[in-house]
N, CA, C and O atoms as a printed pandas DataFrame, in Angstrom:
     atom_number atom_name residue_name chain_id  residue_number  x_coord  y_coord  z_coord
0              1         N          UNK        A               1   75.774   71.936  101.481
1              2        CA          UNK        A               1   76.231   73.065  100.697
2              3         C          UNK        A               1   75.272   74.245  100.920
3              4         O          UNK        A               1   74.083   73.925  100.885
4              5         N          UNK        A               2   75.617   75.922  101.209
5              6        CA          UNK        A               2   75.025   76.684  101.322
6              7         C          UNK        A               2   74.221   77.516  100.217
7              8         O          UNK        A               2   74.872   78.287   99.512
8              9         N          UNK        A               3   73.111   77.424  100.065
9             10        CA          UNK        A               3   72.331   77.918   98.838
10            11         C          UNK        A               3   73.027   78.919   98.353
11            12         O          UNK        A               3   72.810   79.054   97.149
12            13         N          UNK        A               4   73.720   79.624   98.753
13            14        CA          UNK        A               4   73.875   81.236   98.216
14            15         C          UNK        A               4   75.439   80.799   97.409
15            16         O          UNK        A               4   76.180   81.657   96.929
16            17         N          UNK        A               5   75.764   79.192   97.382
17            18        CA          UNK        A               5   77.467   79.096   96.646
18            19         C          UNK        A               5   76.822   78.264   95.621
19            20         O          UNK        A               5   75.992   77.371   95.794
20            21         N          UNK        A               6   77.393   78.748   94.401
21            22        CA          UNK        A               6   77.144   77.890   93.331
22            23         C          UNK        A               6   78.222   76.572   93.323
23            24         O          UNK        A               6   79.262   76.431   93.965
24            25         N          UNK        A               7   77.681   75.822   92.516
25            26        CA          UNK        A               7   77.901   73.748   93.218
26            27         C          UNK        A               7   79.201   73.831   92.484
27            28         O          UNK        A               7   80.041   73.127   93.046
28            29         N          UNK        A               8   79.700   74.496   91.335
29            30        CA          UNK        A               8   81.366   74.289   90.964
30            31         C          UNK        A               8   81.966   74.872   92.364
31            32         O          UNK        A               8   82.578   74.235   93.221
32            33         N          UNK        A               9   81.667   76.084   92.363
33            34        CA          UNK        A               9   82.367   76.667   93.616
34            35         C          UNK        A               9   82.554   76.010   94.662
35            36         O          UNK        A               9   83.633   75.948   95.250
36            37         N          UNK        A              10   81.580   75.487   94.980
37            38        CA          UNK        A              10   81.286   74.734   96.203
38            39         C          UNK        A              10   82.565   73.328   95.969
39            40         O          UNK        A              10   83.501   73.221   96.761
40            41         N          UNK        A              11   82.400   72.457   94.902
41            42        CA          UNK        A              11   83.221   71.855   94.560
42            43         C          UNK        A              11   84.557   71.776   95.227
43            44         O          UNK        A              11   85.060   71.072   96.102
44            45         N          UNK        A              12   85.097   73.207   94.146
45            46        CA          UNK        A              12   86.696   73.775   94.119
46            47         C          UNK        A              12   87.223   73.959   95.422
47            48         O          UNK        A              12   88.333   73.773   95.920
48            49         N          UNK        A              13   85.959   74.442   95.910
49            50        CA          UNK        A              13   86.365   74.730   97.705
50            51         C          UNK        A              13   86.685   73.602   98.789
51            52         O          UNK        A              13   87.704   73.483   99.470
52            53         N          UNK        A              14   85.465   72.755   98.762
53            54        CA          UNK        A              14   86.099   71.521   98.813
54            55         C          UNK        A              14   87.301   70.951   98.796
55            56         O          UNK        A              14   87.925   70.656   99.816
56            57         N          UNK        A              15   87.726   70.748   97.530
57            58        CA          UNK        A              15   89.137   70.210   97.076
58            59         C          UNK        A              15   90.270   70.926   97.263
59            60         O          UNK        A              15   91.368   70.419   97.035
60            61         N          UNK        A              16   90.105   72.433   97.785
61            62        CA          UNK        A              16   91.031   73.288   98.154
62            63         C          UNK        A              16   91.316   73.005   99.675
63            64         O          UNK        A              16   92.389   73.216  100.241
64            65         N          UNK        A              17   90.271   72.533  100.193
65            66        CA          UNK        A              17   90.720   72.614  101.784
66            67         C          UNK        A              17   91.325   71.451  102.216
67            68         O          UNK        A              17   91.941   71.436  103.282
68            69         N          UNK        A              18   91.198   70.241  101.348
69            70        CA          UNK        A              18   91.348   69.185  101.565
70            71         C          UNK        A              18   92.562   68.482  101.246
71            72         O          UNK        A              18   92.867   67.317  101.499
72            73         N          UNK        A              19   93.364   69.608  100.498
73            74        CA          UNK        A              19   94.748   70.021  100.055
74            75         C          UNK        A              19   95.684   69.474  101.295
75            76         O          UNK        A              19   95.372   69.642  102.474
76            77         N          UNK        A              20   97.003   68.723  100.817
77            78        CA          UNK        A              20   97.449   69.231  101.786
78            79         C          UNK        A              20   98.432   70.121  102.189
79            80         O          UNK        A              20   98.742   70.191  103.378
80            81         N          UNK        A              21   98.880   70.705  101.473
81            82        CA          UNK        A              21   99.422   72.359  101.404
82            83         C          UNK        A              21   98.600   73.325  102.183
83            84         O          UNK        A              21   99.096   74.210  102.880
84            85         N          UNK        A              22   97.050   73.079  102.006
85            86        CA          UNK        A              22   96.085   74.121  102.734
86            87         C          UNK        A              22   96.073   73.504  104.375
87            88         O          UNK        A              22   96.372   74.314  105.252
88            89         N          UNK        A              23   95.842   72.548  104.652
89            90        CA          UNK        A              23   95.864   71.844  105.697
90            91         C          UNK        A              23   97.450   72.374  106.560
91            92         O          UNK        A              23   97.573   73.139  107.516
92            93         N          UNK        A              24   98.114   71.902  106.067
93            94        CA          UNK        A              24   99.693   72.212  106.766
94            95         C          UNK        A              24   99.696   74.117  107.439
95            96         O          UNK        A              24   99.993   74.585  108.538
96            97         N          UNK        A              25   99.225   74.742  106.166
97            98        CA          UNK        A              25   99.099   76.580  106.460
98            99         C          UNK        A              25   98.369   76.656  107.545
99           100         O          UNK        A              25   98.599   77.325  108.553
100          101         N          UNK        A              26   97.039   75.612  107.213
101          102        CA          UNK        A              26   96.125   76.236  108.685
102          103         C          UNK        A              26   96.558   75.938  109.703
103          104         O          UNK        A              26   96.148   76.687  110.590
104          105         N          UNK        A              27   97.459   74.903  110.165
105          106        CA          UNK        A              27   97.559   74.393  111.658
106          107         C          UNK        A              27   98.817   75.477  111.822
107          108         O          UNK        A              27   98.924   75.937  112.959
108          109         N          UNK        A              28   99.860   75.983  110.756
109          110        CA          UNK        A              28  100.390   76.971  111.396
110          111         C          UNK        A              28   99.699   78.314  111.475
111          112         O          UNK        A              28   99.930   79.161  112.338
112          113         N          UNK        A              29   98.855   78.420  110.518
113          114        CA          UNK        A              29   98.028   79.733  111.439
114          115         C          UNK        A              29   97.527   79.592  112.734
115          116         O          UNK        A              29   97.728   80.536  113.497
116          117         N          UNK        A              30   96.909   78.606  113.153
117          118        CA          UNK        A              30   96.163   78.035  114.363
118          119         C          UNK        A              30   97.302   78.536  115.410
119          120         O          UNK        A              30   97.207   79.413  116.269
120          121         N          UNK        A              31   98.363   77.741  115.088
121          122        CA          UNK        A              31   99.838   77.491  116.175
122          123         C          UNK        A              31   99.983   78.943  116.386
123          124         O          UNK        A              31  100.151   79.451  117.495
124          125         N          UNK        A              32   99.878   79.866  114.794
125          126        CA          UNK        A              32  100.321   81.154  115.704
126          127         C          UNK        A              32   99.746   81.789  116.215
127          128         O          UNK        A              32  100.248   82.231  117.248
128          129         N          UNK        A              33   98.495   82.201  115.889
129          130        CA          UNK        A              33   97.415   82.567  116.350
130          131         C          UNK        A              33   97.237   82.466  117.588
131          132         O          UNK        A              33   96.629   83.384  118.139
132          133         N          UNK        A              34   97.687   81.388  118.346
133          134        CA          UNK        A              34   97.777   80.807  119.545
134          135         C          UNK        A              34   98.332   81.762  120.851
135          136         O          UNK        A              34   97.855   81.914  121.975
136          137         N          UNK        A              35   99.731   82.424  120.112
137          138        CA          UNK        A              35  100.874   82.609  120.602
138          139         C          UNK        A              35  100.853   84.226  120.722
139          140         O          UNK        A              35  101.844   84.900  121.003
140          141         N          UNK        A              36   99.305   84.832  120.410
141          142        CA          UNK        A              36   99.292   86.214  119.919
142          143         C          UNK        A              36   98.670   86.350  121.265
143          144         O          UNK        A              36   97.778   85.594  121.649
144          145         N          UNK        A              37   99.447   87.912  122.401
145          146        CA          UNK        A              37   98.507   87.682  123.756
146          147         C          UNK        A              37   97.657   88.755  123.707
147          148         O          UNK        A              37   97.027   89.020  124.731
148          149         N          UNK        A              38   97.486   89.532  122.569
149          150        CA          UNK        A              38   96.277   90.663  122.780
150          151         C          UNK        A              38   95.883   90.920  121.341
151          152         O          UNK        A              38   96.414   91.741  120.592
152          153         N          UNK        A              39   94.209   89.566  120.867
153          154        CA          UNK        A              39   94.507   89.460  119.894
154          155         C          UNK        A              39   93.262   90.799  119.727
155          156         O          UNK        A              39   92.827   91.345  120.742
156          157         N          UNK        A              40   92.939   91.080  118.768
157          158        CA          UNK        A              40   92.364   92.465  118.161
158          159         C          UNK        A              40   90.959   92.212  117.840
159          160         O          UNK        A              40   90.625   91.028  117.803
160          161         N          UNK        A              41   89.865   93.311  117.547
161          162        CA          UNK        A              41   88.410   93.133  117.784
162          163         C          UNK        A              41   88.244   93.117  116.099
163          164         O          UNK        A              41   87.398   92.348  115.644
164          165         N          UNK        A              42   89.095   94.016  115.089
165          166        CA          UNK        A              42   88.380   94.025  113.888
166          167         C          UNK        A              42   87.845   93.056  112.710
167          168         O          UNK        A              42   87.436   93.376  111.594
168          169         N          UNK        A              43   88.020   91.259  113.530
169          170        CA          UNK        A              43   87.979   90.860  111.989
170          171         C          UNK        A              43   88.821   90.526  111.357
171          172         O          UNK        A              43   89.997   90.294  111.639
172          173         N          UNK        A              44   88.098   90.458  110.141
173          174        CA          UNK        A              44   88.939   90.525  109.231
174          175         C          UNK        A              44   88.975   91.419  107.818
175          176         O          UNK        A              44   89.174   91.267  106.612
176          177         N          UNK        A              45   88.622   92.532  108.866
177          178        CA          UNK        A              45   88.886   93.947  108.114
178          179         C          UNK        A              45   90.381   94.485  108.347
179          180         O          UNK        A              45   90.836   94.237  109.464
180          181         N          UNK        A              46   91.147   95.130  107.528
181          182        CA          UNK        A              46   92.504   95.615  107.958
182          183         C          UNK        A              46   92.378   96.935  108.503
183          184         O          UNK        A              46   91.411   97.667  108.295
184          185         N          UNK        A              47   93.416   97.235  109.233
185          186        CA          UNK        A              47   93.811   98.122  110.090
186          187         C          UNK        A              47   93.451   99.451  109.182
187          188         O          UNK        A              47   92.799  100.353  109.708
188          189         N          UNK        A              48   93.846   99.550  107.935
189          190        CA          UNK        A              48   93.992  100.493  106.883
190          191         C          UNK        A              48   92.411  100.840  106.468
191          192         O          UNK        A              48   92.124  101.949  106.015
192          193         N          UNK        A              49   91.422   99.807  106.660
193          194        CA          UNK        A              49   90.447  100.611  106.562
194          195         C          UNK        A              49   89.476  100.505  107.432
195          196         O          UNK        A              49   88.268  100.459  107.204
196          197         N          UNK        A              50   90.176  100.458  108.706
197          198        CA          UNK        A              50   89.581  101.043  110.293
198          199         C          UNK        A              50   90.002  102.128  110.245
199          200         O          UNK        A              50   89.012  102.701  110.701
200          201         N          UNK        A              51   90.612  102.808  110.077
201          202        CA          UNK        A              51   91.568  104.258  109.921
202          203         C          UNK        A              51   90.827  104.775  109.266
203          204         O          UNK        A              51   90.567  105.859  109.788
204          205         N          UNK        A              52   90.014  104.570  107.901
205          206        CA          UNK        A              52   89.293  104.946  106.616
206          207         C          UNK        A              52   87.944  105.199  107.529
207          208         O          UNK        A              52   87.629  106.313  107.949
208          209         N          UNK        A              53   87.345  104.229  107.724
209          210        CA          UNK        A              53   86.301  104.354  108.469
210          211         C          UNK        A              53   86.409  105.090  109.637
211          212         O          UNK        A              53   85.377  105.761  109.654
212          213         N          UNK        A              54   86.993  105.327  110.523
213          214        CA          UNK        A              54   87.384  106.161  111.506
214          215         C          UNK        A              54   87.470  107.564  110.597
215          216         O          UNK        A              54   86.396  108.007  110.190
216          217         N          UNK        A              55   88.212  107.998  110.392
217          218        CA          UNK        A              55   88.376  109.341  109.578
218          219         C          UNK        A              55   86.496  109.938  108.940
219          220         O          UNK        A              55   85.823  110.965  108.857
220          221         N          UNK        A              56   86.401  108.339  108.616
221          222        CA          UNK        A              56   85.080  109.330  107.844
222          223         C          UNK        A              56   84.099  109.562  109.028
223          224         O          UNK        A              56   83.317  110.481  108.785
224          225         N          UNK        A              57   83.927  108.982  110.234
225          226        CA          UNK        A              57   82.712  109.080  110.994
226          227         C          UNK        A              57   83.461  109.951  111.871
227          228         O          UNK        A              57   82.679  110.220  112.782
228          229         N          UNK        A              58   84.945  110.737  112.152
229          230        CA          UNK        A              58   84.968  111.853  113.195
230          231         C          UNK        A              58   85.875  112.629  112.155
231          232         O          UNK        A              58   86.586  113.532  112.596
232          233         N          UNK        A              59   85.892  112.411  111.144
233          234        CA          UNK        A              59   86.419  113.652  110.336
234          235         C          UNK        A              59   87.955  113.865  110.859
235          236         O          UNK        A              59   88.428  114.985  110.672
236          237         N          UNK        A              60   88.576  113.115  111.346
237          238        CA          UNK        A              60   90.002  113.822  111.788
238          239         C          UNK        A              60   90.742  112.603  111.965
239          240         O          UNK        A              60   90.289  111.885  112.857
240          241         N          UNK        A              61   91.803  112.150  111.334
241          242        CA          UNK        A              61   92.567  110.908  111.654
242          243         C          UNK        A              61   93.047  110.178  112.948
243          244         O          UNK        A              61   93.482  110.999  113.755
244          245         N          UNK        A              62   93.100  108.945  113.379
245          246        CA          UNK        A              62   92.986  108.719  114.538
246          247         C          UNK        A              62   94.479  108.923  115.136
247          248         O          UNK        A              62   95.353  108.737  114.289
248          249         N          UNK        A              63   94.837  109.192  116.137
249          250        CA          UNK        A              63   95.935  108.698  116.776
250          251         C          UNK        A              63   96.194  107.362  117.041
251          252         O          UNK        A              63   95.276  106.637  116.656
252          253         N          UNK        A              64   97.280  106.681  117.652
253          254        CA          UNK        A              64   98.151  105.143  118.035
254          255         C          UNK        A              64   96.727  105.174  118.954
255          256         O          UNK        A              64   95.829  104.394  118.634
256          257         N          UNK        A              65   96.536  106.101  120.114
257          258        CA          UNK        A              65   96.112  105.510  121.048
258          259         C          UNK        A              65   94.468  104.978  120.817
259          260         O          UNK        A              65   93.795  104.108  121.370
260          261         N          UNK        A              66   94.187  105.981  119.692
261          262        CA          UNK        A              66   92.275  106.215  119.409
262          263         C          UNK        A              66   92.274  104.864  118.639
263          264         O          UNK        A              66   91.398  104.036  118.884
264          265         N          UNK        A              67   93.179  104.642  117.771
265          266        CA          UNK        A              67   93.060  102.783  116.819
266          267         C          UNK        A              67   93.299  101.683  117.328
267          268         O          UNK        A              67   92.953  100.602  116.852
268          269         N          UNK        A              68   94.254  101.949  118.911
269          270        CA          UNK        A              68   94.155  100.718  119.778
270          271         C          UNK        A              68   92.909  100.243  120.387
271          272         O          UNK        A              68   92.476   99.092  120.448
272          273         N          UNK        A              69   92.107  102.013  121.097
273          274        CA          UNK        A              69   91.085  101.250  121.774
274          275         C          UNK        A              69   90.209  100.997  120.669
275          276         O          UNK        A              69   89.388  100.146  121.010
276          277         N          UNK        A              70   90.005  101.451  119.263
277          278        CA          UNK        A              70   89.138  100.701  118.084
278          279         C          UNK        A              70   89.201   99.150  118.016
279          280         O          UNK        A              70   88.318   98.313  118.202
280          281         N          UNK        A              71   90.538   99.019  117.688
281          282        CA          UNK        A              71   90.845   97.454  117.328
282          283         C          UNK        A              71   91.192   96.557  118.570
283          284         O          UNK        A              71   91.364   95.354  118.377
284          285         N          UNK        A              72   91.325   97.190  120.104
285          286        CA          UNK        A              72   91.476   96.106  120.595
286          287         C          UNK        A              72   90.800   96.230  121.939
287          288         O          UNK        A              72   91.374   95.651  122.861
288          289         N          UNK        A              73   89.878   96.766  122.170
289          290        CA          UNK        A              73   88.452   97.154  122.557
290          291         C          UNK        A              73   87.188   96.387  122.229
291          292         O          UNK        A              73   86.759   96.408  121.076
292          293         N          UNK        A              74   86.520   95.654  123.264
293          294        CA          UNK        A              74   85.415   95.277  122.791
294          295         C          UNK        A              74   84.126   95.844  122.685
295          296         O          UNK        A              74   83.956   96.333  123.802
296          297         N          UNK        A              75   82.878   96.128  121.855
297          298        CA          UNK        A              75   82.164   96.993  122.382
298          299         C          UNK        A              75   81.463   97.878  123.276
299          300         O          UNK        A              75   81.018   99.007  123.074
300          301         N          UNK        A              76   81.445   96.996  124.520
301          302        CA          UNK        A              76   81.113   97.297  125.595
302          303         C          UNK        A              76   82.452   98.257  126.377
303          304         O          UNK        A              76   82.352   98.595  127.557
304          305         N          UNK        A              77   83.268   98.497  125.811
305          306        CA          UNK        A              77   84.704   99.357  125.991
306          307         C          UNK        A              77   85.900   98.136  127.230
307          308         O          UNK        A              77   86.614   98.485  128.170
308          309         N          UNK        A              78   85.737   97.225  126.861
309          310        CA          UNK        A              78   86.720   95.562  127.846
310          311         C          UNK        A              78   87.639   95.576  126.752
311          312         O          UNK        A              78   87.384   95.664  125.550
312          313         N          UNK        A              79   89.305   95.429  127.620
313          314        CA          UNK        A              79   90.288   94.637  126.897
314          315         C          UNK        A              79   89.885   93.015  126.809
315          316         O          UNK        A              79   89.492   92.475  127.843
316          317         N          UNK        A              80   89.950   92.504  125.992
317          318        CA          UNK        A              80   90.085   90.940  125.477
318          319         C          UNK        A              80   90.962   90.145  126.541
319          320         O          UNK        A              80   90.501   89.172  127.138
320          321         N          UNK        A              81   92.017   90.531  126.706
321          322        CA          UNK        A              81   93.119   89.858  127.789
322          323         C          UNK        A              81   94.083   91.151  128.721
323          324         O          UNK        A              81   94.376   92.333  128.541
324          325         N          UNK        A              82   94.313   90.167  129.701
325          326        CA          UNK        A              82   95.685   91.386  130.088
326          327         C          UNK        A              82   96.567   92.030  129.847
327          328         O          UNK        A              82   96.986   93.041  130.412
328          329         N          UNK        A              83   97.164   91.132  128.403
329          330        CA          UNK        A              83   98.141   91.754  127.642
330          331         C          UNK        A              83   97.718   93.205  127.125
331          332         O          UNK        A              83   98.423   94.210  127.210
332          333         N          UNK        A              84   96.601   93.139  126.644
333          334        CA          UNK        A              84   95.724   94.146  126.396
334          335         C          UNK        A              84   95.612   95.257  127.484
335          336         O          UNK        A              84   96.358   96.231  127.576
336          337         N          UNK        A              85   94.823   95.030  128.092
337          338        CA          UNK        A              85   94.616   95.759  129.383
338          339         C          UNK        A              85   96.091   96.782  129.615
339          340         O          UNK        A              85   96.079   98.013  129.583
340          341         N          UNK        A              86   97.058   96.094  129.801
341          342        CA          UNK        A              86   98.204   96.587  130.310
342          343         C          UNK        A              86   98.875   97.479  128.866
343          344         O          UNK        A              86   99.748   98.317  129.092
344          345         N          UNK        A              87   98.524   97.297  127.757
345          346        CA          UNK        A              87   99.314   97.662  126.541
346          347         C          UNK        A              87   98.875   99.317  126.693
347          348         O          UNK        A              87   99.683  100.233  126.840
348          349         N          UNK        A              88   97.328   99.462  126.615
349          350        CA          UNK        A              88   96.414  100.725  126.846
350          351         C          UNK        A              88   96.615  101.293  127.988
351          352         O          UNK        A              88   96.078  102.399  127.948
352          353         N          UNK        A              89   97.129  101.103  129.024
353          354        CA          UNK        A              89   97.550  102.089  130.294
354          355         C          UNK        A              89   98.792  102.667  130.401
355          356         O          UNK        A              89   99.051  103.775  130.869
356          357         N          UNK        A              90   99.983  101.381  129.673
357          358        CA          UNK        A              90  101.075  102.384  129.151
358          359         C          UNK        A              90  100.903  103.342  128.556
359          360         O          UNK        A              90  101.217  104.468  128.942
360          361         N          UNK        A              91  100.316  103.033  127.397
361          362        CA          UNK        A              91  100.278  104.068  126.193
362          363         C          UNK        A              91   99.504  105.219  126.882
363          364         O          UNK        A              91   99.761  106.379  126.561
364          365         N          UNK        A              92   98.557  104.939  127.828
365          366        CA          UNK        A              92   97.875  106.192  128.621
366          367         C          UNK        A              92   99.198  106.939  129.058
367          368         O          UNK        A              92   99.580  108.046  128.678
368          369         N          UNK        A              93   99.785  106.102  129.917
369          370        CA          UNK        A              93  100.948  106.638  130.413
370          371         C          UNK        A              93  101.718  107.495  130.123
371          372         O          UNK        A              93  101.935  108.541  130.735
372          373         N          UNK        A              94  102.425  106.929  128.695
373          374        CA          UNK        A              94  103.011  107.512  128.394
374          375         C          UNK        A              94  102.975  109.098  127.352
375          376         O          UNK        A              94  103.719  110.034  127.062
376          377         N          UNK        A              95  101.615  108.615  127.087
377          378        CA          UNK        A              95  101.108  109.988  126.592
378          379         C          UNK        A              95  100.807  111.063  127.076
379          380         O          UNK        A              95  100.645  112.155  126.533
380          381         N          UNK        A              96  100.679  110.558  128.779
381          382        CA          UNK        A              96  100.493  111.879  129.718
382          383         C          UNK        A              96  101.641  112.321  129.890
383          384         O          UNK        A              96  101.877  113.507  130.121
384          385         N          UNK        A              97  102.835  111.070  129.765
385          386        CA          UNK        A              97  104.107  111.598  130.173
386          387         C          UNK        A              97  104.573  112.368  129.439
387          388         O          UNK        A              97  105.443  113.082  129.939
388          389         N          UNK        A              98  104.228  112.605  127.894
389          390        CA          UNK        A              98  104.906  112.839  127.130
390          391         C          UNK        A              98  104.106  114.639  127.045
391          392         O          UNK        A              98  104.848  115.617  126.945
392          393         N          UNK        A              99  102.656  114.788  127.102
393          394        CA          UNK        A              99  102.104  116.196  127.384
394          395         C          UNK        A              99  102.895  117.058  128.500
395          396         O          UNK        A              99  102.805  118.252  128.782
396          397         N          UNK        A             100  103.532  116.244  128.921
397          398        CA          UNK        A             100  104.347  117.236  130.677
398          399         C          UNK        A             100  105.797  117.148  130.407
399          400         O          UNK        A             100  106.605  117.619  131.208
């Protein structure tokens, strides 16, 4: 048990995972999770306050294209997979297409 959880907590948690209602949810999260081909860098922070945070550190709301390379961008500026890779060159694409 981790010092920083108090021992009921610790308990409840326990007996929550060990559920099997909780058990059944996770293997379909797992399954879908699976099935996702460009999965995203933030966490498990929501999209809604990557946007928040974005806004406050350039003062100006992001565009589709500025929150893709946020969330599906790794720091070093790498897509995660190809699905990826290829999602961000359309959208390059088509945003040039769409300036002309």
């Amino acid at each position: 048990m981790p010092k920083f959880v108090d021992k009921k907590d610790y308990e409840r948690l326990v007996k929550y995972f060990g559920y099997e209602e909780f058990q059944k949810k996770s293997q379909r999260n797992i399954k879908n999770c699976s099935c996702l081909d460009a999965g995203h860098t933030v966490r498990s922070k929501s999209f809604a306050q990557k946007v928040e945070d974005i806004y406050k550190r350039d003062k100006v709301m992001p565009c589709s294209l500025d929150m893709y390379k946020e969330t599906y961008l790794t720091s070093d500026k790498l897509t995660i997979t190809q699905m990826a890779k290829d999602a961000l060159n359309e959208m390059k694409r088509l945003l040039e297409q769409r300036k002309t």
